[in-house]
GROMACS .gro file of C-alpha atoms in nm:
model
  468
    1MET     CA    1  17.593  10.546  11.425
    2PHE     CA    2  17.556  10.983  11.552
    3LYS     CA    3  17.549  11.026  11.163
    4ARG     CA    4  17.297  10.779  11.085
    5LYS     CA    5  17.078  10.851  11.452
    6VAL     CA    6  17.078  11.291  11.269
    7LEU     CA    7  16.992  11.124  10.931
    8SER     CA    8  16.726  10.959  10.960
    9GLN     CA    9  16.561  11.219  11.156
   10VAL     CA   10  16.594  11.476  10.843
   11VAL     CA   11  16.491  11.215  10.629
   12ALA     CA   12  16.136  11.223  10.836
   13ALA     CA   13  16.101  11.546  10.877
   14ALA     CA   14  16.123  11.611  10.471
   15ALA     CA   15  15.853  11.312  10.463
   16VAL     CA   16  15.587  11.489  10.755
   17SER     CA   17  15.655  11.868  10.604
   18SER     CA   18  15.569  11.654  10.224
   19PHE     CA   19  15.253  11.472  10.298
   20LEU     CA   20  15.136  11.809  10.509
   21VAL     CA   21  15.244  12.016  10.132
   22GLY     CA   22  15.057  11.772   9.960
   23CYS     CA   23  14.714  11.823  10.279
   24GLY     CA   24  14.753  12.172  10.112
   25SER     CA   25  14.847  12.311  10.435
   26SER     CA   26  15.122  12.582  10.453
   27SER     CA   27  15.409  12.663  10.666
   28SER     CA   28  15.655  12.925  10.718
   29SER     CA   29  15.851  12.859  10.477
   30GLY     CA   30  15.629  13.030  10.157
   31THR     CA   31  15.426  12.649  10.131
   32ALA     CA   32  15.200  12.746   9.817
   33ALA     CA   33  14.793  12.735  10.008
   34SER     CA   34  14.550  12.465   9.772
   35THR     CA   35  14.425  12.636   9.528
   36THR     CA   36  14.047  12.428   9.575
   37THR     CA   37  13.823  12.438   9.867
   38ASN     CA   38  13.624  12.111   9.923
   39VAL     CA   39  13.251  12.126   9.985
   40SER     CA   40  13.046  11.854  10.059
   41GLY     CA   41  12.633  11.779  10.039
   42SER     CA   42  12.411  11.558   9.924
   43VAL     CA   43  12.150  11.437   9.635
   44PHE     CA   44  11.817  11.394   9.824
   45ALA     CA   45  11.440  11.254   9.692
   46SER     CA   46  11.550  11.043   9.893
   47TYR     CA   47  11.893  10.981   9.938
   48VAL     CA   48  12.036  10.953   9.493
   49SER     CA   49  12.304  10.681   9.490
   50ASN     CA   50  12.510  10.626   9.250
   51ALA     CA   51  12.404  10.974   9.071
   52SER     CA   52  12.683  11.175   8.887
   53VAL     CA   53  12.708  11.547   9.025
   54VAL     CA   54  12.901  11.834   8.865
   55ALA     CA   55  12.977  12.184   8.981
   56MET     CA   56  12.940  12.439   8.725
   57ASP     CA   57  13.033  12.820   8.747
   58GLY     CA   58  12.775  12.955   8.405
   59VAL     CA   59  12.792  12.638   8.135
   60ASN     CA   60  13.203  12.542   8.278
   61GLU     CA   61  13.163  12.249   8.468
   62ILE     CA   62  13.425  12.324   8.701
   63ALA     CA   63  13.479  12.027   8.926
   64GLY     CA   64  13.363  11.706   8.939
   65PRO     CA   65  13.217  11.474   8.847
   66VAL     CA   66  13.161  11.188   9.180
   67LYS     CA   67  12.929  10.980   9.195
   68THR     CA   68  12.706  10.990   9.503
   69SER     CA   69  12.753  10.692   9.839
   70ALA     CA   70  12.432  10.551   9.914
   71ASN     CA   71  12.310  10.828  10.122
   72GLY     CA   72  12.328  11.075   9.914
   73GLY     CA   73  12.617  11.251  10.018
   74PHE     CA   74  12.916  11.362   9.776
   75THR     CA   75  13.199  11.581   9.813
   76LEU     CA   76  13.338  11.843   9.533
   77PRO     CA   77  13.682  12.068   9.536
   78ILE     CA   78  13.626  12.367   9.438
   79PRO     CA   79  13.842  12.621   9.263
   80ASN     CA   80  13.892  12.908   9.449
   81ALA     CA   81  13.813  13.137   9.192
   82ASN     CA   82  13.538  12.954   9.144
   83LEU     CA   83  13.348  13.045   9.491
   84LYS     CA   84  13.313  13.437   9.480
   85SER     CA   85  13.098  13.335   9.154
   86GLN     CA   86  12.699  13.191   9.168
   87LEU     CA   87  12.774  12.819   9.149
   88VAL     CA   88  12.527  12.533   9.059
   89PHE     CA   89  12.565  12.172   9.119
   90LYS     CA   90  12.381  11.958   8.905
   91ALA     CA   91  12.301  11.540   8.909
   92THR     CA   92  12.186  11.311   8.715
   93GLY     CA   93  12.095  10.980   8.733
   94GLY     CA   94  12.078  10.751   9.010
   95THR     CA   95  11.810  10.572   9.285
   96TYR     CA   96  11.692  10.615   9.519
   97ILE     CA   97  11.359  10.458   9.759
   98ASP     CA   98  11.004  10.701   9.618
   99GLU     CA   99  10.794  10.805   9.895
  100ALA     CA  100  10.541  10.746   9.841
  101THR     CA  101  10.521  10.407   9.635
  102GLY     CA  102  10.864  10.270   9.873
  103GLU     CA  103  10.946  10.169   9.540
  104GLU     CA  104  11.346  10.214   9.386
  105ALA     CA  105  11.295  10.476   9.133
  106THR     CA  106  11.574  10.654   8.931
  107SER     CA  107  11.644  11.022   8.938
  108GLY     CA  108  11.651  11.273   8.662
  109GLU     CA  109  11.786  11.528   8.784
  110LEU     CA  110  11.812  11.775   9.116
  111SER     CA  111  12.004  12.043   9.133
  112VAL     CA  112  12.078  12.313   9.398
  113VAL     CA  113  12.205  12.732   9.375
  114ALA     CA  114  12.538  12.869   9.571
  115GLY     CA  115  12.516  13.236   9.610
  116ALA     CA  116  12.827  13.373   9.530
  117ASN     CA  117  13.126  13.426   9.805
  118THR     CA  118  12.854  13.139  10.019
  119LEU     CA  119  13.037  12.858  10.035
  120ALA     CA  120  13.414  12.841  10.179
  121ALA     CA  121  13.566  12.546  10.446
  122GLY     CA  122  13.327  12.292  10.598
  123SER     CA  123  13.031  12.469  10.391
  124SER     CA  124  12.753  12.168  10.248
  125ILE     CA  125  12.510  12.235  10.022
  126HIS     CA  126  12.214  11.998   9.941
  127ALA     CA  127  12.053  11.917   9.589
  128THR     CA  128  11.644  11.827   9.654
  129PRO     CA  129  11.374  11.897   9.404
  130SER     CA  130  11.249  12.279   9.610
  131SER     CA  131  11.614  12.347   9.577
  132SER     CA  132  11.576  12.256   9.159
  133ILE     CA  133  11.285  12.409   9.099
  134LEU     CA  134  11.480  12.772   9.202
  135ASN     CA  135  11.736  12.714   9.008
  136LYS     CA  136  11.556  12.602   8.669
  137LEU     CA  137  11.350  12.940   8.750
  138MET     CA  138  11.681  13.112   8.764
  139THR     CA  139  11.989  12.992   8.536
  140LYS     CA  140  11.611  12.823   8.308
  141HIS     CA  141  11.372  13.130   8.351
  142GLY     CA  142  11.603  13.416   8.391
  143LEU     CA  143  11.407  13.480   8.720
  144SER     CA  144  11.663  13.712   8.978
  145LYS     CA  145  11.716  13.514   9.370
  146LEU     CA  146  11.468  13.724   9.493
  147ASP     CA  147  11.161  13.668   9.259
  148ALA     CA  148  11.290  13.262   9.226
  149GLU     CA  149  11.201  13.317   9.595
  150ALA     CA  150  10.907  13.494   9.608
  151ALA     CA  151  10.761  13.322   9.359
  152PHE     CA  152  10.826  12.975   9.543
  153GLU     CA  153  10.690  13.130   9.877
  154ALA     CA  154  10.351  13.243   9.669
  155ALA     CA  155  10.267  12.870   9.591
  156PHE     CA  156  10.466  12.656   9.838
  157GLY     CA  157  10.460  12.874  10.224
  158TYR     CA  158  10.819  12.791  10.175
  159LEU     CA  159  11.181  12.890  10.183
  160PRO     CA  160  11.480  12.626  10.088
  161ASN     CA  161  11.732  12.640  10.313
  162SER     CA  162  12.024  12.409  10.110
  163ALA     CA  163  12.283  12.443  10.423
  164VAL     CA  164  12.035  12.159  10.556
  165ALA     CA  165  12.079  11.746  10.494
  166PRO     CA  166  11.728  11.642  10.483
  167VAL     CA  167  11.644  11.280  10.639
  168ASP     CA  168  11.492  11.017  10.498
  169ALA     CA  169  11.052  11.100  10.649
  170THR     CA  170  10.982  10.718  10.580
  171LYS     CA  171  11.216  10.611  10.850
  172ALA     CA  172  11.219  10.660  11.226
  173SER     CA  173  11.547  10.948  11.334
  174ASP     CA  174  11.665  11.131  11.594
  175ALA     CA  175  11.819  11.400  11.416
  176GLU     CA  176  11.725  11.758  11.422
  177ASP     CA  177  11.381  11.896  11.370
  178ALA     CA  178  11.484  12.129  11.033
  179ARG     CA  179  11.639  11.808  10.901
  180LYS     CA  180  11.355  11.581  10.932
  181LEU     CA  181  11.059  11.872  10.801
  182ALA     CA  182  11.359  11.903  10.503
  183GLY     CA  183  11.245  11.530  10.440
  184VAL     CA  184  10.896  11.567  10.495
  185ARG     CA  185  10.921  11.906  10.224
  186ALA     CA  186  11.104  11.634   9.968
  187ALA     CA  187  10.858  11.356   9.980
  188ALA     CA  188  10.603  11.582   9.970
  189PHE     CA  189  10.646  11.603   9.607
  190SER     CA  190  10.649  11.208   9.544
  191GLN     CA  191  10.290  11.236   9.761
  192LEU     CA  192  10.231  11.491   9.433
  193LEU     CA  193  10.309  11.208   9.194
  194LYS     CA  194  10.120  10.986   9.332
  195ASN     CA  195   9.736  11.230   9.399
  196LEU     CA  196   9.732  11.315   9.043
  197GLY     CA  197   9.816  10.918   8.903
  198LEU     CA  198  10.165  10.980   8.801
  199ASP     CA  199  10.458  10.727   8.774
  200LYS     CA  200  10.750  10.775   8.999
  201GLY     CA  201  10.937  10.811   8.691
  202ASP     CA  202  10.761  11.177   8.591
  203HIS     CA  203  10.997  11.324   8.926
  204SER     CA  204  11.222  11.519   8.756
  205ALA     CA  205  10.892  11.606   8.480
  206LEU     CA  206  10.733  11.778   8.852
  207LEU     CA  207  10.949  12.014   8.860
  208GLU     CA  208  11.022  12.129   8.544
  209ALA     CA  209  10.612  12.141   8.505
  210LEU     CA  210  10.607  12.347   8.852
  211ALA     CA  211  10.881  12.531   8.784
  212GLU     CA  212  10.761  12.684   8.454
  213ASP     CA  213  10.419  12.722   8.617
  214LEU     CA  214  10.574  12.940   8.823
  215VAL     CA  215  10.722  13.194   8.597
  216ASP     CA  216  10.499  13.458   8.618
  217GLY     CA  217  10.425  13.446   8.949
  218THR     CA  218  10.172  13.206   9.051
  219ALA     CA  219  10.111  12.872   9.032
  220ASP     CA  220   9.836  12.783   8.751
  221GLY     CA  221   9.865  12.571   8.537
  222MET     CA  222   9.957  12.906   8.366
  223ASN     CA  223  10.317  13.041   8.194
  224GLY     CA  224  10.123  13.381   8.091
  225ALA     CA  225   9.873  13.283   7.840
  226THR     CA  226  10.019  12.968   7.739
  227ALA     CA  227   9.913  12.613   7.925
  228VAL     CA  228  10.177  12.441   8.098
  229GLN     CA  229  10.255  12.077   7.910
  230LEU     CA  230  10.283  11.769   8.195
  231LYS     CA  231  10.313  11.408   8.053
  232GLY     CA  232  10.128  11.479   7.819
  233GLY     CA  233   9.879  11.684   7.922
  234ALA     CA  234   9.794  12.027   8.033
  235ALA     CA  235   9.948  12.071   8.389
  236ARG     CA  236   9.639  12.095   8.714
  237PRO     CA  237   9.499  12.496   8.759
  238ASP     CA  238   9.544  12.404   9.132
  239MET     CA  239   9.925  12.282   9.211
  240ALA     CA  240   9.960  12.519   9.455
  241SER     CA  241   9.653  12.370   9.625
  242GLN     CA  242   9.693  11.991   9.470
  243PHE     CA  243  10.079  12.101   9.638
  244ALA     CA  244   9.983  12.136  10.014
  245MET     CA  245   9.754  11.842  10.038
  246ALA     CA  246  10.016  11.588   9.896
  247LEU     CA  247  10.232  11.785  10.170
  248MET     CA  248   9.887  11.719  10.447
  249ASP     CA  249   9.785  11.341  10.291
  250PHE     CA  250  10.217  11.222  10.356
  251ALA     CA  251  10.219  11.439  10.716
  252ASN     CA  252   9.929  11.254  10.832
  253ASP     CA  253  10.021  10.897  10.728
  254ALA     CA  254  10.183  10.736  10.943
  255ASP     CA  255  10.223  10.418  10.777
  256LYS     CA  256  10.442  10.614  10.519
  257ASN     CA  257  10.577  10.996  10.755
  258LYS     CA  258  10.799  10.754  11.011
  259SER     CA  259  10.986  11.166  11.106
  260GLY     CA  260  10.809  11.226  11.427
  261LEU     CA  261  10.671  11.527  11.264
  262ASN     CA  262  10.277  11.523  11.248
  263PRO     CA  263  10.012  11.778  10.978
  264GLY     CA  264  10.065  12.016  11.321
  265GLN     CA  265  10.476  12.009  11.241
  266VAL     CA  266  10.599  12.063  10.937
  267GLY     CA  267  10.572  12.442  10.862
  268LEU     CA  268  10.212  12.675  10.759
  269ILE     CA  269   9.978  12.472  10.562
  270LYS     CA  270   9.918  12.775  10.229
  271PHE     CA  271   9.719  12.929  10.193
  272ASN     CA  272   9.556  12.900   9.842
  273GLY     CA  273   9.226  13.000   9.723
  274LYS     CA  274   9.108  12.830   9.429
  275ALA     CA  275   9.150  12.375   9.457
  276VAL     CA  276   8.955  12.147   9.159
  277SER     CA  277   8.848  11.801   9.283
  278GLU     CA  278   8.646  11.593   8.944
  279ASN     CA  279   8.409  11.794   8.809
  280TYR     CA  280   8.350  12.130   9.033
  281THR     CA  281   8.595  12.402   9.102
  282PHE     CA  282   8.551  12.581   9.406
  283GLU     CA  283   8.741  12.912   9.499
  284LEU     CA  284   8.741  13.035   9.897
  285THR     CA  285   8.736  13.458   9.925
  286PRO     CA  286   8.845  13.466  10.301
  287PRO     CA  287   8.770  13.766  10.519
  288MET     CA  288   9.023  14.072  10.528
  289MET     CA  289   9.182  13.955  10.809
  290THR     CA  290   9.115  13.510  10.968
  291ASN     CA  291   9.166  13.590  11.311
  292VAL     CA  292   9.008  13.398  11.630
  293GLY     CA  293   8.640  13.485  11.624
  294LYS     CA  294   8.401  13.468  11.369
  295ALA     CA  295   8.556  13.441  10.961
  296GLU     CA  296   8.315  13.466  10.722
  297TYR     CA  297   8.390  13.360  10.427
  298LYS     CA  298   8.248  13.294  10.051
  299LEU     CA  299   8.317  13.026   9.813
  300LYS     CA  300   8.230  13.003   9.463
  301VAL     CA  301   8.124  12.675   9.315
  302THR     CA  302   8.170  12.639   8.967
  303ASN     CA  303   8.103  12.300   8.679
  304ASN     CA  304   8.473  12.215   8.574
  305ALA     CA  305   8.289  12.109   8.197
  306ASP     CA  306   8.167  12.459   8.146
  307GLY     CA  307   8.204  12.718   8.391
  308SER     CA  308   7.921  12.760   8.455
  309ALA     CA  309   7.797  12.824   8.838
  310VAL     CA  310   7.637  12.608   9.065
  311ALA     CA  311   7.319  12.765   9.198
  312ASN     CA  312   7.123  12.738   9.453
  313GLU     CA  313   7.229  12.388   9.636
  314SER     CA  314   7.418  12.269   9.916
  315VAL     CA  315   7.789  12.277  10.032
  316MET     CA  316   7.855  12.099  10.366
  317MET     CA  317   8.210  12.251  10.529
  318MET     CA  318   8.356  12.079  10.812
  319PRO     CA  319   8.693  12.294  11.044
  320MET     CA  320   8.981  12.053  11.098
  321MET     CA  321   9.305  12.148  11.389
  322TYR     CA  322   9.607  11.967  11.354
  323MET     CA  323   9.771  12.039  11.671
  324ALA     CA  324  10.120  12.077  11.677
  325ALA     CA  325  10.074  11.912  12.047
  326GLY     CA  326   9.980  11.630  11.814
  327HIS     CA  327   9.610  11.573  11.842
  328LYS     CA  328   9.328  11.708  11.636
  329HIS     CA  329   8.965  11.915  11.697
  330SER     CA  330   8.721  12.074  11.467
  331THR     CA  331   8.560  12.452  11.637
  332PRO     CA  332   8.225  12.557  11.601
  333ASN     CA  333   8.083  12.724  11.266
  334ALA     CA  334   7.721  12.793  11.073
  335GLY     CA  335   7.871  12.611  10.802
  336CYS     CA  336   7.778  12.719  10.452
  337SER     CA  337   7.401  12.889  10.310
  338ASP     CA  338   7.292  12.724  10.026
  339THR     CA  339   7.488  12.893   9.694
  340ASP     CA  340   7.328  13.220   9.502
  341ALA     CA  341   7.250  13.242   9.110
  342GLN     CA  342   7.679  13.299   9.111
  343GLY     CA  343   7.770  13.024   9.273
  344VAL     CA  344   7.853  13.206   9.616
  345ALA     CA  345   7.801  13.063   9.906
  346THR     CA  346   7.835  13.253  10.230
  347CYS     CA  347   8.004  12.977  10.553
  348THR     CA  348   8.138  13.051  10.866
  349ALA     CA  349   8.328  12.911  11.110
  350TYR     CA  350   8.442  13.073  11.454
  351PHE     CA  351   8.786  12.983  11.516
  352LEU     CA  352   8.893  12.862  11.913
  353MET     CA  353   9.211  12.892  11.840
  354ALA     CA  354   9.523  13.090  11.626
  355SER     CA  355   9.731  12.860  11.396
  356ALA     CA  356  10.025  13.105  11.422
  357MET     CA  357  10.141  13.360  11.623
  358ALA     CA  358  10.256  13.717  11.569
  359SER     CA  359  10.608  13.598  11.678
  360GLY     CA  360  10.643  13.310  11.359
  361ASP     CA  361  10.523  13.038  11.603
  362VAL     CA  362  10.288  12.781  11.474
  363MET     CA  363  10.059  12.657  11.678
  364GLY     CA  364   9.945  12.366  11.403
  365ASN     CA  365   9.746  12.371  11.074
  366TRP     CA  366   9.365  12.463  11.040
  367ASP     CA  367   9.219  12.226  10.760
  368LEU     CA  368   8.914  12.385  10.571
  369LYS     CA  369   8.681  12.105  10.445
  370PHE     CA  370   8.472  12.099  10.179
  371THR     CA  371   8.198  11.908  10.031
  372HIS     CA  372   7.967  11.927   9.687
  373ASP     CA  373   7.760  11.654   9.492
  374ALA     CA  374   8.041  11.363   9.714
  375GLU     CA  375   8.318  11.631   9.627
  376SER     CA  376   8.593  11.764   9.834
  377VAL     CA  377   8.869  11.980   9.880
  378HIS     CA  378   9.088  12.128  10.157
  379PHE     CA  379   9.190  12.458  10.259
  380PHE     CA  380   9.403  12.578  10.457
  381PRO     CA  381   9.417  12.885  10.662
  382LYS     CA  382   9.673  13.125  10.883
  383VAL     CA  383   9.390  13.202  11.174
  384MET     CA  384   9.636  13.442  11.370
  385MET     CA  385   9.536  13.531  11.759
  386ALA     CA  386   9.238  13.857  11.758
  387MET     CA  387   9.320  14.201  11.743
  388GLY     CA  388   9.433  14.517  12.003
  389ASP     CA  389   9.207  14.450  12.313
  390ASP     CA  390   8.950  14.315  12.032
  391THR     CA  391   8.718  14.032  12.262
  392SER     CA  392   8.585  13.784  12.014
  393ARG     CA  393   8.503  13.500  12.176
  394LEU     CA  394   8.425  13.321  12.572
  395LYS     CA  395   8.498  13.036  12.712
  396LEU     CA  396   8.211  12.964  12.965
  397SER     CA  397   8.264  12.600  13.200
  398GLY     CA  398   8.093  12.423  13.415
  399ASP     CA  399   8.191  12.041  13.681
  400ALA     CA  400   8.220  11.754  13.534
  401SER     CA  401   7.994  11.655  13.822
  402ASP     CA  402   7.710  11.853  13.654
  403ALA     CA  403   7.432  11.629  13.464
  404ASP     CA  404   7.584  11.785  13.164
  405ALA     CA  405   7.848  11.705  13.142
  406VAL     CA  406   8.034  11.556  12.913
  407VAL     CA  407   8.257  11.248  12.796
  408MET     CA  408   8.566  11.275  12.612
  409MET     CA  409   8.889  11.057  12.520
  410GLY     CA  410   8.756  10.837  12.794
  411GLU     CA  411   8.691  11.114  13.064
  412SER     CA  412   8.368  11.248  13.199
  413SER     CA  413   8.457  11.698  13.151
  414ALA     CA  414   8.339  11.976  13.232
  415ARG     CA  415   8.044  12.152  12.932
  416ASN     CA  416   8.269  12.428  12.786
  417TYR     CA  417   8.027  12.724  12.630
  418TYR     CA  418   8.128  12.969  12.384
  419ILE     CA  419   7.988  13.272  12.311
  420TYR     CA  420   8.169  13.495  11.986
  421LYS     CA  421   8.049  13.821  11.882
  422HIS     CA  422   7.906  13.754  11.519
  423SER     CA  423   7.804  14.152  11.498
  424VAL     CA  424   7.750  14.467  11.682
  425THR     CA  425   7.580  14.772  11.441
  426GLY     CA  426   7.408  15.073  11.530
  427THR     CA  427   7.562  15.412  11.724
  428THR     CA  428   7.649  15.529  12.026
  429GLY     CA  429   7.339  15.375  12.292
  430ASN     CA  430   7.119  15.289  11.943
  431HIS     CA  431   7.372  14.902  11.994
  432THR     CA  432   7.218  14.636  11.870
  433VAL     CA  433   7.524  14.340  11.962
  434LYS     CA  434   7.511  13.997  11.865
  435PHE     CA  435   7.641  13.627  11.972
  436PHE     CA  436   7.667  13.319  11.854
  437LEU     CA  437   7.636  13.014  12.090
  438ALA     CA  438   7.799  12.698  12.113
  439THR     CA  439   7.889  12.456  12.346
  440GLN     CA  440   8.102  12.126  12.298
  441ASP     CA  441   8.021  11.726  12.279
  442GLY     CA  442   8.327  11.599  12.181
  443MET     CA  443   8.675  11.679  11.970
  444THR     CA  444   8.546  11.710  11.673
  445ALA     CA  445   8.101  11.772  11.774
  446PHE     CA  446   8.081  12.166  11.901
  447PRO     CA  447   7.740  12.272  11.796
  448PRO     CA  448   7.568  12.570  11.801
  449VAL     CA  449   7.271  12.648  12.107
  450ASN     CA  450   7.015  12.853  12.085
  451GLY     CA  451   7.001  13.113  12.380
  452ASN     CA  452   6.776  12.866  12.633
  453GLY     CA  453   7.135  12.680  12.563
  454ALA     CA  454   6.900  12.437  12.356
  455GLU     CA  455   7.134  12.249  12.120
  456THR     CA  456   7.047  12.396  11.782
  457GLY     CA  457   7.087  12.289  11.402
  458PRO     CA  458   7.346  12.537  11.205
  459LEU     CA  459   7.144  12.898  11.149
  460ALA     CA  460   6.851  12.791  11.341
  461GLY     CA  461   6.845  13.016  11.643
  462GLU     CA  462   7.245  13.002  11.707
  463VAL     CA  463   7.241  13.360  11.728
  464VAL     CA  464   7.150  13.587  12.030
  465THR     CA  465   7.115  13.977  11.963
  466LEU     CA  466   7.130  14.240  12.290
  467LYS     CA  467   7.010  14.624  12.271
  468VAL     CA  468   7.275  14.825  12.456
   0.00000   0.00000   0.00000
């Protein structure tokens, strides 16, 4: 009996030892460690199921293929020797639910680059539309990592973090905000397809075109002197602005966007100076610094048909702030002058608040909507706090019981009056100081007032001049 018991213990110990070796563990007896490291991740456009994923070291496949799960997940055993090199994870095929249409779509190719020595046990990496554009810029078009990232950020206003696993923005989730934001940004590419009048199946073609467009550093429909093609036609000259608008459209659509992130919480939407409507091109030149207070813009409007100036015509401007807190409001403004002979209008806004702080915190997104001949475009300026000791605006408030109190959001509120520095000219002892005065009639109404407190129309006496 004793011999049998000892023998059974020896067999059990041998079995445990064999199991540990099979799991890649090492032991004090010198058993070799595993030669591979498992790297997990996902393929997302949203969740791409049944895609085939491989890992590549240059042109060589070093792991895979494996199929993605229902939530786009995969795990690949990467040879340890290859972790020292730049790797590309490439996914082809599979299906996902297009966020803009709610319909099933077939995925073409999504990919992501992992830098040399950036992956280890426990690492995760996620292939998204954004990471795919970066990969194409680097591996297909030969840009360095720094140049590819600079071009991408200049066009889209952010850099993707491939270690963050996106979640489907069309479904409510308790995931952290970084994962929700990654999901919203991925959805913006589907929204862009819809806005451009393309089919959901053109997703890969769109990413190819955007990468080619960015090779020269600018998303303007051109790769150097060559027009970028997208589904048989030339790509738009305002692709960066189109993406910004797609991001705003999706974030602002309560029926589609269930992420819990509103338009003021999707990061600072990138300002791009050109936007094109059906018949007109709008080019907006901002002031040197756009701070809380007065901001004077030059808006050039030209005809798409022949590039001629839209001269001596009216243009309307509507500013709107989408707050991270969830509400929105406008700001005082003097509107736009008529265009001159060169098609240029002067448009002046008086910003109430910043959209971004010096710390990098985002307070929301300003949207400047311009309309001519019933065609509208949008620009998203970055507005900072006033610099130094400069007092750019003052606010005077009455009392909610005053006769001139206003009703906002169903409640009586004190009327606010805003005093903005319009200009200071002259020399010491002989300055001419001009102020712009406005009041507030609601969250979207900030009419100018004249020096006697009466409301006036734009450019009709709202500037008060003092001699000091």
